[in-house]
Amino acid sequence: MSTTADIFSISNETDFNNVALSIFRHQASNCEIYKAYIENLHIIPERINKVKDIPFLPISFFKTHEVLSTGAKPEIVFSSSGTTGQVQSRHLVTEVAIYEQSFNTAFELFYSHPENTCILALLPSYLERDGSSLIYMVDALLKQSKHPDSGYFLHNHDDLYLKLQELQKKGTKTILIGVTYALLDFVETFHIDFPEMIVMETGGMKGKRKEMVREELHAQLSAGFGVQMIHSEYGMTELLSQGYSNGVGIFNCPPWMKILLRDTNDPLSPPQHGQSGGINVIDLANINSCAFIATQDLGKAYQDGSFEVLGRFDNSDIRGCNLLVQ
């Protein structure tokens, strides 16, 4: 089977396809719930020779089963956010070092090494619960940042405003990572003109506010922070990798992650050319769980590998990141 060294050295389509098929064959035999799912579809893994033919495990199985393709014990368990009474997804991570390598490599690829950046985090919903993979990532980025002002803000918006003013005057390279509703709460009270800052929204309204279309949301945030574009992160509990958007809602993946679409009425078929569809994610960093996940998100995929998130399937739980209704 392919190794983590193979995963993080992928540099072209051939590399990706070879590693993906190798991991698929391993997980089809060793991930019990994925194996059972494939058998119930009457699919013979040995006959799968193209990535586009790999079946995707519905993401809901992370709520009901232990999704593992190794006998190793988990080093950490990440859990999804959710309202009272909802069943949480659980991602059993047997090698947390793989997650660390994934988010560190991707962050450096899209934004450079965090060492010389002031990183501010406005993530109240995540900080106020246990098991957040996002908080684990941000914790690690904050530790790598050498800037003394890097850190979290909970509900202390006055302090955040003063800090942003100070950083803007000093011309400090700054990234503000915030949950969507908290960023909106902030700009409803404060306004700052900090065009050099990167504002990254991650997560939906978490039941705190009415969902908004992306264009309206980003327009409000851009005006409030005085930036031209709003960046976004696409990630979730069940994935060890993230896609990033540097504006207009178009996301790009790191080399070991890929987005494919499925027909909304036939989950085993692609949509008609040019149409939107359900988002299937190949995340090869999920080498010890399941790398082939059928999410409840709707999207569009483009020839260059980028993608857009349009919303969610009806009746699906509102949770995860970037669940904006289009």
Tab-separated table of C-alpha atoms in Angstrom:
chain	number	residue	atom	x	y	z
A	1	MET	CA	0.000	0.000	0.000
A	2	SER	CA	1.096	3.598	-0.533
A	3	THR	CA	2.759	5.415	2.371
A	4	THR	CA	2.435	8.919	3.774
A	5	ALA	CA	5.653	9.768	1.920
A	6	ASP	CA	3.884	8.812	-1.320
A	7	ILE	CA	0.842	10.922	-0.401
A	8	PHE	CA	2.684	14.129	0.369
A	9	SER	CA	5.030	13.864	-2.598
A	10	ILE	CA	2.217	13.735	-5.193
A	11	SER	CA	3.036	16.208	-7.949
A	12	ASN	CA	0.908	15.188	-10.931
A	13	GLU	CA	-2.251	13.358	-11.990
A	14	THR	CA	-0.464	10.051	-12.527
A	15	ASP	CA	0.975	10.110	-9.011
A	16	PHE	CA	-2.443	10.928	-7.572
A	17	ASN	CA	-4.218	8.149	-9.460
A	18	ASN	CA	-1.622	5.519	-8.507
A	19	VAL	CA	-1.713	6.438	-4.804
A	20	ALA	CA	-5.511	6.723	-4.758
A	21	LEU	CA	-6.011	3.275	-6.303
A	22	SER	CA	-3.476	1.766	-3.919
A	23	ILE	CA	-5.233	3.238	-0.888
A	24	PHE	CA	-8.640	2.246	-2.264
A	25	ARG	CA	-7.638	-1.414	-2.572
A	26	HIS	CA	-6.283	-1.394	0.965
A	27	GLN	CA	-9.363	0.274	2.463
A	28	ALA	CA	-11.771	-1.886	0.461
A	29	SER	CA	-10.268	-4.864	2.287
A	30	ASN	CA	-9.467	-3.393	5.705
A	31	CYS	CA	-12.110	-0.749	6.487
A	32	GLU	CA	-15.008	-2.905	7.651
A	33	ILE	CA	-17.854	-0.443	7.040
A	34	TYR	CA	-16.437	0.592	3.651
A	35	LYS	CA	-15.964	-3.058	2.698
A	36	ALA	CA	-19.566	-3.860	3.644
A	37	TYR	CA	-20.833	-0.806	1.753
A	38	ILE	CA	-18.963	-1.843	-1.409
A	39	GLU	CA	-20.252	-5.404	-1.121
A	40	ASN	CA	-23.833	-4.134	-0.808
A	41	LEU	CA	-23.338	-2.176	-4.018
A	42	HIS	CA	-22.193	-5.432	-5.678
A	43	ILE	CA	-18.936	-3.761	-6.686
A	44	ILE	CA	-15.820	-5.909	-7.060
A	45	PRO	CA	-12.810	-3.827	-5.899
A	46	GLU	CA	-10.365	-5.745	-8.106
A	47	ARG	CA	-12.210	-4.476	-11.164
A	48	ILE	CA	-11.766	-0.821	-10.209
A	49	ASN	CA	-8.886	0.532	-12.296
A	50	LYS	CA	-9.841	4.202	-12.590
A	51	VAL	CA	-10.223	6.787	-9.847
A	52	LYS	CA	-13.552	7.964	-11.273
A	53	ASP	CA	-15.000	4.477	-10.652
A	54	ILE	CA	-14.108	4.336	-6.939
A	55	PRO	CA	-17.250	4.238	-4.757
A	56	PHE	CA	-17.592	6.937	-2.089
A	57	LEU	CA	-18.691	6.179	1.466
A	58	PRO	CA	-21.638	8.349	2.619
A	59	ILE	CA	-20.368	10.724	5.277
A	60	SER	CA	-23.212	9.761	7.630
A	61	PHE	CA	-21.397	6.500	8.459
A	62	PHE	CA	-18.972	8.535	10.571
A	63	LYS	CA	-21.939	9.048	12.927
A	64	THR	CA	-22.865	5.407	13.274
A	65	HIS	CA	-19.661	3.376	12.822
A	66	GLU	CA	-15.967	3.392	13.576
A	67	VAL	CA	-14.452	4.183	10.198
A	68	LEU	CA	-10.987	2.639	10.403
A	69	SER	CA	-8.757	0.731	7.990
A	70	THR	CA	-6.112	-0.127	10.562
A	71	GLY	CA	-6.018	-2.069	13.804
A	72	ALA	CA	-4.108	0.694	15.571
A	73	LYS	CA	-5.750	2.546	18.442
A	74	PRO	CA	-6.761	6.180	17.874
A	75	GLU	CA	-4.386	8.812	19.193
A	76	ILE	CA	-7.154	11.413	19.077
A	77	VAL	CA	-10.859	11.514	18.227
A	78	PHE	CA	-12.254	14.547	16.419
A	79	SER	CA	-15.984	15.212	16.652
A	80	SER	CA	-18.323	17.462	14.698
A	81	SER	CA	-20.280	20.358	16.079
A	82	GLY	CA	-24.024	19.944	16.316
A	83	THR	CA	-27.105	21.149	18.116
A	84	THR	CA	-28.446	19.358	21.165
A	85	GLY	CA	-29.845	15.956	20.254
A	86	GLN	CA	-27.899	15.567	17.033
A	87	VAL	CA	-25.573	12.613	16.647
A	88	GLN	CA	-22.017	13.825	16.161
A	89	SER	CA	-19.628	12.519	13.550
A	90	ARG	CA	-16.482	10.999	15.023
A	91	HIS	CA	-13.182	10.710	13.172
A	92	LEU	CA	-10.839	8.252	14.865
A	93	VAL	CA	-7.325	9.412	14.013
A	94	THR	CA	-4.666	6.775	14.612
A	95	GLU	CA	-1.712	8.934	13.513
A	96	VAL	CA	-2.204	12.579	14.394
A	97	ALA	CA	1.174	13.327	12.788
A	98	ILE	CA	-0.489	12.740	9.385
A	99	TYR	CA	-3.071	15.427	10.149
A	100	GLU	CA	-0.305	17.769	11.250
A	101	GLN	CA	1.681	17.154	8.071
A	102	SER	CA	-1.437	17.674	5.962
A	103	PHE	CA	-2.539	21.008	7.403
A	104	ASN	CA	0.997	22.351	7.796
A	105	THR	CA	1.960	21.492	4.221
A	106	ALA	CA	-1.296	22.862	2.788
A	107	PHE	CA	-1.180	26.072	4.824
A	108	GLU	CA	2.377	26.729	3.713
A	109	LEU	CA	1.401	25.933	0.105
A	110	PHE	CA	-1.462	28.451	0.076
A	111	TYR	CA	-0.310	31.057	2.623
A	112	SER	CA	3.404	30.539	3.419
A	113	HIS	CA	4.879	29.362	6.710
A	114	PRO	CA	3.068	30.916	9.706
A	115	GLU	CA	6.332	31.841	11.460
A	116	ASN	CA	6.370	35.465	10.355
A	117	THR	CA	2.610	36.083	10.459
A	118	CYS	CA	0.386	37.338	13.254
A	119	ILE	CA	-2.488	34.851	13.401
A	120	LEU	CA	-5.682	35.857	15.194
A	121	ALA	CA	-8.556	33.435	15.753
A	122	LEU	CA	-12.189	34.380	16.417
A	123	LEU	CA	-13.690	30.923	16.926
A	124	PRO	CA	-16.103	30.966	19.887
A	125	SER	CA	-18.264	27.983	18.879
A	126	TYR	CA	-15.200	25.806	18.387
A	127	LEU	CA	-13.366	26.926	21.516
A	128	GLU	CA	-16.420	26.234	23.670
A	129	ARG	CA	-16.509	22.514	22.910
A	130	ASP	CA	-14.122	19.568	22.841
A	131	GLY	CA	-12.943	17.542	19.870
A	132	SER	CA	-12.609	20.242	17.207
A	133	SER	CA	-10.117	19.410	14.469
A	134	LEU	CA	-10.105	23.103	13.495
A	135	ILE	CA	-8.976	24.158	16.978
A	136	TYR	CA	-6.255	21.498	16.861
A	137	MET	CA	-5.003	22.991	13.587
A	138	VAL	CA	-5.211	26.605	14.742
A	139	ASP	CA	-3.455	25.717	18.008
A	140	ALA	CA	-0.570	24.333	15.982
A	141	LEU	CA	-0.425	27.358	13.665
A	142	LEU	CA	-0.441	29.737	16.644
A	143	LYS	CA	2.474	27.874	18.215
A	144	GLN	CA	4.434	28.155	14.962
A	145	SER	CA	3.729	31.867	14.649
A	146	LYS	CA	6.568	33.802	16.260
A	147	HIS	CA	4.456	36.935	16.633
A	148	PRO	CA	3.723	37.818	20.292
A	149	ASP	CA	0.194	39.053	19.481
A	150	SER	CA	-0.982	35.806	17.864
A	151	GLY	CA	-3.834	34.207	19.785
A	152	TYR	CA	-7.542	33.552	20.311
A	153	PHE	CA	-10.388	35.974	20.885
A	154	LEU	CA	-13.608	34.622	22.348
A	155	HIS	CA	-16.274	37.306	22.819
A	156	ASN	CA	-13.866	40.162	23.538
A	157	HIS	CA	-14.488	42.108	20.342
A	158	ASP	CA	-13.232	45.384	21.860
A	159	ASP	CA	-9.814	43.805	22.402
A	160	LEU	CA	-9.793	42.406	18.860
A	161	TYR	CA	-10.631	45.822	17.408
A	162	LEU	CA	-7.796	47.503	19.304
A	163	LYS	CA	-5.385	44.759	18.289
A	164	LEU	CA	-6.317	45.039	14.607
A	165	GLN	CA	-5.845	48.808	14.731
A	166	GLU	CA	-2.403	48.333	16.263
A	167	LEU	CA	-1.340	45.710	13.718
A	168	GLN	CA	-2.633	47.816	10.821
A	169	LYS	CA	-0.637	50.856	11.938
A	170	LYS	CA	2.513	48.733	12.239
A	171	GLY	CA	1.979	47.135	8.833
A	172	THR	CA	2.102	43.655	10.379
A	173	LYS	CA	1.352	40.661	8.165
A	174	THR	CA	-1.920	39.413	9.683
A	175	ILE	CA	-4.381	36.562	9.164
A	176	LEU	CA	-7.732	36.589	10.984
A	177	ILE	CA	-9.446	33.179	11.046
A	178	GLY	CA	-13.048	33.386	12.184
A	179	VAL	CA	-16.291	31.466	12.324
A	180	THR	CA	-18.748	33.207	10.012
A	181	TYR	CA	-21.349	34.435	12.504
A	182	ALA	CA	-18.684	35.829	14.863
A	183	LEU	CA	-17.055	37.793	12.043
A	184	LEU	CA	-20.476	39.255	11.181
A	185	ASP	CA	-21.132	40.102	14.824
A	186	PHE	CA	-17.803	41.941	14.900
A	187	VAL	CA	-18.340	44.063	11.776
A	188	GLU	CA	-21.835	45.040	12.922
A	189	THR	CA	-20.199	46.912	15.805
A	190	PHE	CA	-16.743	47.802	14.493
A	191	HIS	CA	-15.245	48.929	11.221
A	192	ILE	CA	-11.586	48.806	10.321
A	193	ASP	CA	-9.674	49.608	7.151
A	194	PHE	CA	-6.995	46.909	6.930
A	195	PRO	CA	-6.669	46.017	3.211
A	196	GLU	CA	-3.423	44.053	3.713
A	197	MET	CA	-5.030	41.627	6.184
A	198	ILE	CA	-6.265	38.171	5.177
A	199	VAL	CA	-9.725	37.452	6.626
A	200	MET	CA	-10.600	33.748	6.436
A	201	GLU	CA	-14.115	32.605	7.274
A	202	THR	CA	-14.522	29.007	8.326
A	203	GLY	CA	-17.861	27.490	9.206
A	204	GLY	CA	-21.446	28.544	8.808
A	205	MET	CA	-23.771	30.265	11.221
A	206	LYS	CA	-23.837	27.393	13.750
A	207	GLY	CA	-27.505	28.141	14.343
A	208	LYS	CA	-26.639	31.628	15.637
A	209	ARG	CA	-27.810	33.601	12.604
A	210	LYS	CA	-29.824	33.162	9.437
A	211	GLU	CA	-27.841	31.620	6.576
A	212	MET	CA	-26.798	34.055	3.860
A	213	VAL	CA	-25.757	33.788	0.235
A	214	ARG	CA	-22.003	34.002	-0.149
A	215	GLU	CA	-22.014	37.218	-2.191
A	216	GLU	CA	-23.978	39.104	0.476
A	217	LEU	CA	-21.930	37.661	3.318
A	218	HIS	CA	-18.583	38.442	1.719
A	219	ALA	CA	-19.721	41.951	0.770
A	220	GLN	CA	-20.562	42.722	4.408
A	221	LEU	CA	-17.304	41.270	5.708
A	222	SER	CA	-15.199	42.996	3.042
A	223	ALA	CA	-16.747	46.356	3.894
A	224	GLY	CA	-16.369	45.811	7.641
A	225	PHE	CA	-12.707	44.823	7.540
A	226	GLY	CA	-11.704	47.038	4.638
A	227	VAL	CA	-10.402	44.138	2.552
A	228	GLN	CA	-10.976	43.388	-1.111
A	229	MET	CA	-11.611	39.639	-0.795
A	230	ILE	CA	-12.724	37.223	1.913
A	231	HIS	CA	-10.833	33.942	2.060
A	232	SER	CA	-12.499	30.672	3.066
A	233	GLU	CA	-11.552	27.212	4.278
A	234	TYR	CA	-13.330	24.026	3.208
A	235	GLY	CA	-12.801	21.317	5.753
A	236	MET	CA	-14.728	19.032	8.074
A	237	THR	CA	-14.322	16.590	10.920
A	238	GLU	CA	-14.234	13.593	8.587
A	239	LEU	CA	-11.328	14.967	6.520
A	240	LEU	CA	-7.674	15.479	7.441
A	241	SER	CA	-7.146	17.966	4.598
A	242	GLN	CA	-8.607	21.352	3.685
A	243	GLY	CA	-9.318	23.295	0.542
A	244	TYR	CA	-8.805	27.067	0.513
A	245	SER	CA	-10.365	29.966	-1.368
A	246	ASN	CA	-8.660	33.338	-1.741
A	247	GLY	CA	-11.868	34.987	-2.862
A	248	VAL	CA	-15.133	34.702	-4.869
A	249	GLY	CA	-15.848	31.297	-3.339
A	250	ILE	CA	-13.574	29.256	-5.624
A	251	PHE	CA	-11.634	26.636	-3.672
A	252	ASN	CA	-8.416	24.835	-4.537
A	253	CYS	CA	-7.149	21.601	-3.035
A	254	PRO	CA	-3.646	20.505	-2.059
A	255	PRO	CA	-2.159	17.857	-4.404
A	256	TRP	CA	-3.329	14.891	-2.291
A	257	MET	CA	-6.993	16.008	-2.238
A	258	LYS	CA	-9.501	16.026	-5.099
A	259	ILE	CA	-13.165	16.917	-5.588
A	260	LEU	CA	-15.448	14.853	-7.845
A	261	LEU	CA	-19.168	15.384	-8.326
A	262	ARG	CA	-22.027	12.884	-8.272
A	263	ASP	CA	-25.488	13.147	-9.775
A	264	THR	CA	-27.968	14.305	-7.142
A	265	ASN	CA	-30.446	11.586	-8.155
A	266	ASP	CA	-27.958	8.789	-8.926
A	267	PRO	CA	-25.084	8.803	-6.414
A	268	LEU	CA	-23.046	6.288	-8.412
A	269	SER	CA	-22.978	8.430	-11.564
A	270	PRO	CA	-21.433	11.805	-12.405
A	271	PRO	CA	-23.728	14.740	-13.232
A	272	GLN	CA	-24.355	15.839	-16.788
A	273	HIS	CA	-21.553	17.961	-18.223
A	274	GLY	CA	-21.436	21.402	-16.640
A	275	GLN	CA	-24.108	20.683	-14.059
A	276	SER	CA	-23.736	20.961	-10.300
A	277	GLY	CA	-23.826	17.859	-8.117
A	278	GLY	CA	-23.085	16.330	-4.764
A	279	ILE	CA	-19.502	16.814	-3.626
A	280	ASN	CA	-17.389	13.674	-3.299
A	281	VAL	CA	-13.998	14.174	-1.683
A	282	ILE	CA	-10.863	12.114	-2.122
A	283	ASP	CA	-8.620	12.943	0.822
A	284	LEU	CA	-5.598	10.666	0.713
A	285	ALA	CA	-4.482	11.915	4.132
A	286	ASN	CA	-7.384	9.746	5.410
A	287	ILE	CA	-5.132	6.757	4.793
A	288	ASN	CA	-6.123	5.084	8.099
A	289	SER	CA	-9.879	5.783	7.963
A	290	CYS	CA	-11.601	6.227	4.590
A	291	ALA	CA	-10.204	8.447	1.861
A	292	PHE	CA	-13.334	8.437	-0.320
A	293	ILE	CA	-16.191	10.431	1.200
A	294	ALA	CA	-19.589	11.403	-0.246
A	295	THR	CA	-20.451	14.650	1.549
A	296	GLN	CA	-23.843	16.319	1.911
A	297	ASP	CA	-22.587	19.443	0.137
A	298	LEU	CA	-23.624	20.580	-3.336
A	299	GLY	CA	-21.088	22.133	-5.650
A	300	LYS	CA	-19.583	22.798	-9.034
A	301	ALA	CA	-16.225	21.444	-10.207
A	302	TYR	CA	-13.985	23.051	-12.795
A	303	GLN	CA	-11.445	21.754	-15.292
A	304	ASP	CA	-8.477	23.144	-13.357
A	305	GLY	CA	-9.423	21.136	-10.254
A	306	SER	CA	-10.986	24.056	-8.394
A	307	PHE	CA	-14.531	23.856	-7.037
A	308	GLU	CA	-17.357	25.910	-5.624
A	309	VAL	CA	-19.720	25.087	-2.739
A	310	LEU	CA	-23.353	25.911	-3.537
A	311	GLY	CA	-25.115	24.717	-0.402
A	312	ARG	CA	-26.339	21.490	1.157
A	313	PHE	CA	-28.762	18.710	0.368
A	314	ASP	CA	-32.241	19.184	1.816
A	315	ASN	CA	-32.794	17.740	5.309
A	316	SER	CA	-29.077	17.332	5.983
A	317	ASP	CA	-27.574	18.523	9.240
A	318	ILE	CA	-26.237	22.077	9.223
A	319	ARG	CA	-22.699	21.508	10.359
A	320	GLY	CA	-19.128	21.597	9.158
A	321	CYS	CA	-17.456	24.374	7.250
A	322	ASN	CA	-18.726	26.747	4.598
A	323	LEU	CA	-22.331	25.629	4.668
A	324	LEU	CA	-23.575	28.753	2.971
A	325	VAL	CA	-26.862	28.601	1.110
A	326	GLN	CA	-26.518	29.847	-2.467
